[in-house]
PDB file of C-alpha atoms in Angstrom:
ATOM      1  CA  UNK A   1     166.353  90.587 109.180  1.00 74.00           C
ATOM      2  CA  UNK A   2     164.589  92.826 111.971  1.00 82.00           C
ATOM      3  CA  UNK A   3     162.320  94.163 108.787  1.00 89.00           C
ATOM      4  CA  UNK A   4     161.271  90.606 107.391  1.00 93.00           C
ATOM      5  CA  UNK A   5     157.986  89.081 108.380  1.00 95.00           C
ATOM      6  CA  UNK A   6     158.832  86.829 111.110  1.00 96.00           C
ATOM      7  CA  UNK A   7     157.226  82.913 111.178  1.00 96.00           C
ATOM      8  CA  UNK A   8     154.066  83.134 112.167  1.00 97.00           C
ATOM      9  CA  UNK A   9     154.381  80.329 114.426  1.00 97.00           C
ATOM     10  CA  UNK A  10     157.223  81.713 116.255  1.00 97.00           C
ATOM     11  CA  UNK A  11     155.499  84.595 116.602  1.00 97.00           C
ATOM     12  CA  UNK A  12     152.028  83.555 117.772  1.00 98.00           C
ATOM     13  CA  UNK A  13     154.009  81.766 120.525  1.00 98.00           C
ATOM     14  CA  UNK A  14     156.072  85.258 121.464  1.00 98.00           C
ATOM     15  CA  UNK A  15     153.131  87.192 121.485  1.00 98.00           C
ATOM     16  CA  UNK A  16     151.199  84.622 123.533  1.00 98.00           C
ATOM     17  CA  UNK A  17     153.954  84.475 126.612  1.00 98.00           C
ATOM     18  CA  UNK A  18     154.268  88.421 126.548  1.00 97.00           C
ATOM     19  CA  UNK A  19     150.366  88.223 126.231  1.00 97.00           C
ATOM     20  CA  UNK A  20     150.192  85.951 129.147  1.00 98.00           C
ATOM     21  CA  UNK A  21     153.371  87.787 131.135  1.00 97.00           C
ATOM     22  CA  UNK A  22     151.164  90.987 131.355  1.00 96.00           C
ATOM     23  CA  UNK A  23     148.059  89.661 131.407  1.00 96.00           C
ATOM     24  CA  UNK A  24     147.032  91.663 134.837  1.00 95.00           C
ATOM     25  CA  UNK A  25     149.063  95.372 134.062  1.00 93.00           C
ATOM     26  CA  UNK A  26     147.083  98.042 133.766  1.00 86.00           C
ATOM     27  CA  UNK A  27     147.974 101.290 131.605  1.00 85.00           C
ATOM     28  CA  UNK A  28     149.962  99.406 129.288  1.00 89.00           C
ATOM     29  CA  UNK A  29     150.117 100.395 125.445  1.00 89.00           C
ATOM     30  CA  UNK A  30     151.165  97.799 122.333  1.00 92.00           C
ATOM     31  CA  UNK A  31     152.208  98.931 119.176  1.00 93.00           C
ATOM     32  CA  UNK A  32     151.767  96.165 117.015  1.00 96.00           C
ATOM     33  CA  UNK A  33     155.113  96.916 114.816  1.00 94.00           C
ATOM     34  CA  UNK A  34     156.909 100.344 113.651  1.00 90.00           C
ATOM     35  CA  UNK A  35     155.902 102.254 110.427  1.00 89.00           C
ATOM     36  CA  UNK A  36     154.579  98.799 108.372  1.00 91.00           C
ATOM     37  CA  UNK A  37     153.909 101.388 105.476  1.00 87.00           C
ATOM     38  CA  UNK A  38     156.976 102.489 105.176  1.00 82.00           C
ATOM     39  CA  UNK A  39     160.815 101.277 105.400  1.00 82.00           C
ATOM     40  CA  UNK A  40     160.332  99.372 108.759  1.00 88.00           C
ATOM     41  CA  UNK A  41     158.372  96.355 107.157  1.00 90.00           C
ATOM     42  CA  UNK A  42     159.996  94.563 104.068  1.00 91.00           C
ATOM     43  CA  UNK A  43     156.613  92.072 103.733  1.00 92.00           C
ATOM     44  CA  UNK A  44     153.442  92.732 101.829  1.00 91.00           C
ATOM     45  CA  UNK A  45     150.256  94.134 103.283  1.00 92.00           C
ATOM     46  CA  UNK A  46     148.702  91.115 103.621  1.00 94.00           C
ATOM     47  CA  UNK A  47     151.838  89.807 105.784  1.00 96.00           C
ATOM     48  CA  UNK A  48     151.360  92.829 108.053  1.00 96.00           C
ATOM     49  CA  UNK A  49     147.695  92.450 108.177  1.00 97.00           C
ATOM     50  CA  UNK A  50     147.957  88.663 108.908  1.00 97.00           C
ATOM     51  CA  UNK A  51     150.968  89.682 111.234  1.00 98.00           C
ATOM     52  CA  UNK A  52     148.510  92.510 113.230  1.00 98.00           C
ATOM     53  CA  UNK A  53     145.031  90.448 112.728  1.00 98.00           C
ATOM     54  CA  UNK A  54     146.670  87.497 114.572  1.00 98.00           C
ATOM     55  CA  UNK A  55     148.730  89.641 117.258  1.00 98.00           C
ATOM     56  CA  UNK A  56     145.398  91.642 118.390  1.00 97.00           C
ATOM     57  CA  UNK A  57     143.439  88.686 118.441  1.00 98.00           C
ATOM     58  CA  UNK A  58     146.020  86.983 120.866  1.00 98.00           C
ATOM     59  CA  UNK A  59     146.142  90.008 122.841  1.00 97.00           C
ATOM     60  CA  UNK A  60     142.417  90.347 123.105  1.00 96.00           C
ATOM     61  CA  UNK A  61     142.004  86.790 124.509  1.00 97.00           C
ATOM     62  CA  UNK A  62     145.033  86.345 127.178  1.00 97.00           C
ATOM     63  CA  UNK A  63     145.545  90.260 128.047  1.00 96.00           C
ATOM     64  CA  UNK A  64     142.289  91.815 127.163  1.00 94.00           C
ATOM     65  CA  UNK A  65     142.806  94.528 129.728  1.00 92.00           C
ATOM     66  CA  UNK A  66     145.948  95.778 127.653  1.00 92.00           C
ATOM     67  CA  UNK A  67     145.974  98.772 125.013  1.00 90.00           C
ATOM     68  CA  UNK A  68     147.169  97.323 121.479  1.00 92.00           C
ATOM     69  CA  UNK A  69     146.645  98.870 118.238  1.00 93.00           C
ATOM     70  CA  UNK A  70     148.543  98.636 115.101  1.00 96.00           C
ATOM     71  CA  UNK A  71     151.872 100.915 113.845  1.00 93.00           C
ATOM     72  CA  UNK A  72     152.130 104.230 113.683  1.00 91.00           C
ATOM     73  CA  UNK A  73     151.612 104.712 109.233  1.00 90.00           C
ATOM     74  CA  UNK A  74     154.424 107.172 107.920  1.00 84.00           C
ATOM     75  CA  UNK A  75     151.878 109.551 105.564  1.00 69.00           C
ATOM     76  CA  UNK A  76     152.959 112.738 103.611  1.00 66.00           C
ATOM     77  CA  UNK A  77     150.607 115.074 101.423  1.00 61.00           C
ATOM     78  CA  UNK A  78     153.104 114.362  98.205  1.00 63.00           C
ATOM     79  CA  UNK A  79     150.702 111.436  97.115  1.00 59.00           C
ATOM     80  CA  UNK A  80     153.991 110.674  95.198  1.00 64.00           C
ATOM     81  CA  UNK A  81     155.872 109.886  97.842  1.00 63.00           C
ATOM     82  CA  UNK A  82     156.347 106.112  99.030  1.00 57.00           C
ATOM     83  CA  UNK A  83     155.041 106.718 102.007  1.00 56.00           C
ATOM     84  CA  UNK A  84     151.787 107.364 100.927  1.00 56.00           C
ATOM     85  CA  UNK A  85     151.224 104.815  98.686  1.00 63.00           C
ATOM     86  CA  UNK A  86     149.755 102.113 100.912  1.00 74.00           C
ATOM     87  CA  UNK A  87     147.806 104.005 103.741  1.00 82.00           C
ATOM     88  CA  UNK A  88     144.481 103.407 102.785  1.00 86.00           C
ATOM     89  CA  UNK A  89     144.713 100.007 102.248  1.00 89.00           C
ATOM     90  CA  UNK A  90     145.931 100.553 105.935  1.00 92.00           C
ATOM     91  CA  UNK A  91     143.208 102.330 107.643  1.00 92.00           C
ATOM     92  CA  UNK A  92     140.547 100.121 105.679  1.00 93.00           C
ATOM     93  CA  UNK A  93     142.264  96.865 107.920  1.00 95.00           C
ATOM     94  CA  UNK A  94     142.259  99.103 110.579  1.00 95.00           C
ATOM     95  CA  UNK A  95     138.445  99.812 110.374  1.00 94.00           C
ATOM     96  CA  UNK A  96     137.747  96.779 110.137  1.00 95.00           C
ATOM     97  CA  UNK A  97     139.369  95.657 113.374  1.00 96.00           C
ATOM     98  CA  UNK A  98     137.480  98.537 115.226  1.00 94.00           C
ATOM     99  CA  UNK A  99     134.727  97.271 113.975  1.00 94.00           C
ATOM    100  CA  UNK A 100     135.221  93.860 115.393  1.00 95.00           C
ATOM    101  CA  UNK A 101     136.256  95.538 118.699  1.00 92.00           C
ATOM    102  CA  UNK A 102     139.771  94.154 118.532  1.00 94.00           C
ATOM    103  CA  UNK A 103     141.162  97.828 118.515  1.00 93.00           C
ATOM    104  CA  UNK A 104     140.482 101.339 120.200  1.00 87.00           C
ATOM    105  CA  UNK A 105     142.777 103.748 117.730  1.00 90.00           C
ATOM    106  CA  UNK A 106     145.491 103.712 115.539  1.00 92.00           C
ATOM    107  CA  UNK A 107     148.302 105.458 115.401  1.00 91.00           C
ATOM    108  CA  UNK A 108     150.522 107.881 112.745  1.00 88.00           C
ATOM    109  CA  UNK A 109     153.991 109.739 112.934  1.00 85.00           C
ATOM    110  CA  UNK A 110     154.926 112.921 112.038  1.00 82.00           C
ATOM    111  CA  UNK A 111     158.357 113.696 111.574  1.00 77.00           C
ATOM    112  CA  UNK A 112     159.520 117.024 109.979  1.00 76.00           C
ATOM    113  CA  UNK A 113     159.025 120.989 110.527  1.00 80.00           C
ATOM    114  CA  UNK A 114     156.187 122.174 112.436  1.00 84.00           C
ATOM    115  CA  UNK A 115     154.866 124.204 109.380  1.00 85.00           C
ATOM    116  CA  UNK A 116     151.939 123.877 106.744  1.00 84.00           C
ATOM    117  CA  UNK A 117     154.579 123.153 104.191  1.00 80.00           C
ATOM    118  CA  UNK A 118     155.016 119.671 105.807  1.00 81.00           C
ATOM    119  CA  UNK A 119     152.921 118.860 109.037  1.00 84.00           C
ATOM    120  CA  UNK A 120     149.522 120.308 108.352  1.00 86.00           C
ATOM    121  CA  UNK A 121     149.365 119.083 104.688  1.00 84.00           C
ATOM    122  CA  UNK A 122     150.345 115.822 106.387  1.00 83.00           C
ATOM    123  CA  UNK A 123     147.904 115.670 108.395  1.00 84.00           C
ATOM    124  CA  UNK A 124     144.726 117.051 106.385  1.00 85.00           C
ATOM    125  CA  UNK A 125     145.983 114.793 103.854  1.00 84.00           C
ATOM    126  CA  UNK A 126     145.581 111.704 106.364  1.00 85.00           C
ATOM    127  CA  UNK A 127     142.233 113.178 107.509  1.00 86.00           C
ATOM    128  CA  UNK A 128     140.985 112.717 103.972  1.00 86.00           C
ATOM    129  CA  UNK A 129     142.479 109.538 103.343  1.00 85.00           C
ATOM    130  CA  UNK A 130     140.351 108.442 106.995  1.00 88.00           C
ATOM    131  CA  UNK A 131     137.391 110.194 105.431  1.00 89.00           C
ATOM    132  CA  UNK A 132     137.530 108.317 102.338  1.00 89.00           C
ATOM    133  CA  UNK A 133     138.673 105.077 103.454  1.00 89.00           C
ATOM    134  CA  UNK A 134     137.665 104.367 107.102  1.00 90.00           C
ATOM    135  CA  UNK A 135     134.992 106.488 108.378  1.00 85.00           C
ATOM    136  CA  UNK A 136     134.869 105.184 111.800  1.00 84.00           C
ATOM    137  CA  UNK A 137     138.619 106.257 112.738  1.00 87.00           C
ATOM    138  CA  UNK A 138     139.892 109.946 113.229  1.00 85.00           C
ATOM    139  CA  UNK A 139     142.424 111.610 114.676  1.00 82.00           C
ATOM    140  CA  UNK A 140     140.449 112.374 117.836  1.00 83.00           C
ATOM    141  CA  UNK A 141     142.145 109.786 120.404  1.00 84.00           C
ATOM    142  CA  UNK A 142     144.591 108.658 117.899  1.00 88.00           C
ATOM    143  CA  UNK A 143     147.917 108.282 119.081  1.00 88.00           C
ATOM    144  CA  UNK A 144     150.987 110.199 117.225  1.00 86.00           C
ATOM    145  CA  UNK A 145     153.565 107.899 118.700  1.00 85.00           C
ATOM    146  CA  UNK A 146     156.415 109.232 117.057  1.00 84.00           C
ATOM    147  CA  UNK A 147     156.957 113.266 115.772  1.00 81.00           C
ATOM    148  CA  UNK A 148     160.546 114.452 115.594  1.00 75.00           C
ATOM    149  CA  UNK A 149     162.086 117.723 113.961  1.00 74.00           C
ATOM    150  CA  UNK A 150     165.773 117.666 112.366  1.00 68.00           C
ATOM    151  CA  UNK A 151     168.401 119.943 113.207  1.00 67.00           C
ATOM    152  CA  UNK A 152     171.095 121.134 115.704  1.00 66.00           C
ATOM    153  CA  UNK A 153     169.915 123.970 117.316  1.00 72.00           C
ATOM    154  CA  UNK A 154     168.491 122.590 120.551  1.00 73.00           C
ATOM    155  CA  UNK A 155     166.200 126.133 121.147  1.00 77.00           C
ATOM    156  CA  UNK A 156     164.634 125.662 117.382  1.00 78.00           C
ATOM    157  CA  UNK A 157     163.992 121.737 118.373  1.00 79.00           C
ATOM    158  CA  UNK A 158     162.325 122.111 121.564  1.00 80.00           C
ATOM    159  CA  UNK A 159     160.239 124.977 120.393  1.00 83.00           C
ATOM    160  CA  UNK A 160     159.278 122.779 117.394  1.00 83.00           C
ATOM    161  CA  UNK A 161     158.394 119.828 119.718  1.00 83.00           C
ATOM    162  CA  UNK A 162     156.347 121.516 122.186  1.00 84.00           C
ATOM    163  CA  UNK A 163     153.984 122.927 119.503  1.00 86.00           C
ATOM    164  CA  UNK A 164     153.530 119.523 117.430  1.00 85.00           C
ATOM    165  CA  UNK A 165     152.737 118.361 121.627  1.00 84.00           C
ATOM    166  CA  UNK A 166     150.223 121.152 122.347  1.00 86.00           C
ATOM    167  CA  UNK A 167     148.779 121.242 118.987  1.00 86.00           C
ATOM    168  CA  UNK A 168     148.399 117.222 119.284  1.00 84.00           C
ATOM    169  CA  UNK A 169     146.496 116.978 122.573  1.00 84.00           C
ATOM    170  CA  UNK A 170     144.403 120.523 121.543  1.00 86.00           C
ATOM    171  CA  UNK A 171     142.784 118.191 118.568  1.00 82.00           C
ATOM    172  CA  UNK A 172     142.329 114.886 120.885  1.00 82.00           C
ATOM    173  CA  UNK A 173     145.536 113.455 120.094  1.00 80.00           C
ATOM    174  CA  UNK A 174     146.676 110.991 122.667  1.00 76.00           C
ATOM    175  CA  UNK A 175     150.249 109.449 123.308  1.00 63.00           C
ATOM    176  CA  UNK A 176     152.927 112.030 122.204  1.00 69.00           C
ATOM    177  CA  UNK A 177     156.380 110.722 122.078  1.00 73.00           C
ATOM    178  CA  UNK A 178     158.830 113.702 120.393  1.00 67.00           C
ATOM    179  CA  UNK A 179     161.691 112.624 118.568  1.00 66.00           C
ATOM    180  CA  UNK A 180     164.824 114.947 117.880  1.00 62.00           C
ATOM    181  CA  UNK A 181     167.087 113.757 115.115  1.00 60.00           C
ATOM    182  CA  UNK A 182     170.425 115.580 115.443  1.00 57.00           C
ATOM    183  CA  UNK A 183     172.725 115.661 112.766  1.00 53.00           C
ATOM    184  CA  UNK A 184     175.862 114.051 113.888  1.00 44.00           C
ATOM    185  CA  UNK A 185     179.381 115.849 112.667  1.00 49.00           C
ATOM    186  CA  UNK A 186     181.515 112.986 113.966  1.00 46.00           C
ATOM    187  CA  UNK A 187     182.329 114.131 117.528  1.00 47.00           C
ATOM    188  CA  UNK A 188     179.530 113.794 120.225  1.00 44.00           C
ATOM    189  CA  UNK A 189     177.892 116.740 121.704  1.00 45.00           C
TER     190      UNK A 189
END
């Protein structure tokens, strides 16, 4: 259920009271959902983009102080790959909201090997889909919200981790969160 559009209605009126509730903070980010391109949204694009068009709008006029922009997109260079399918229908709503004023950035996620295999294809693929599509975003004070490595070696993980950080804030990336997916045997470690 946690993937499924939620009623508008119901959520208009959350977003409102959390709108309202931190109306005066300062320094205080909103992601507007998790991955919509991928498997964390089970509703169209135009749900999401009815979904974030509503929720920024909300935010701008009770909490306009407050940092909101929309979910992190899941890309990958293998246009063949699900994840792709959908982003530039993404960063075209997402341009247009900049251009309204109603957001500051977006955000992506890069999960994966530190490597040009997988991240830098990722990303120069995303910087031509932003080229193509929305000309007014880059990654230059984009957020990468989420950008995790896979293993169990804890050395191989951190090293991993620190250079998708440092490489992320030397190209005017803001926001790094690192994610380390362990794989799990059974027993806890």
């Amino acid at each position: 259920k946690w993937r499924q559009p939620p009623n508008p209605q119901y959520w208009d009126a959350y977003v409102t009271e959390v709108a309202k509730h931190y109306a005066d903070c300062k320094n205080l980010l909103i992601e507007v959902w998790n991955e919509p391109d991928w498997e964390f949204w089970d509703g169209t694009e135009e749900e999401y983009f009815d979904l974030l068009d509503r929720t920024v709008r909300i935010f701008n006029k009770y909490a306009p102080n407050l940092f909101i922009y929309p979910g992190g997109l899941v890309s990958s260079w293998d246009t063949q790959n699900i994840m792709s399918k959908d982003t530039p229908r993404y960063f075209q709503k997402f341009q247009q909201l900049k251009n309204e004023g109603l957001i500051d950035t977006w955000a992506y996620h890069t999960h994966g090997p530190f490597n040009e295999e997988y991240y830098f294809k990722s990303i120069r693929y995303m910087q031509e889909l932003l080229n193509s599509y929305a000309k007014g975003l880059s990654f230059k004070g984009a957020f990468n919200t989420e950008s995790g490595v896979w293993g169990t070696n804890d050395d191989t993980q951190a090293a991993e981790l620190i250079a998708k950080m440092l490489y992320t804030r030397d190209h005017g990336g803001k926001a790094y969160v690192a994610y380390s997916f362990r794989q799990f045997n059974g027993t806890p470690d």
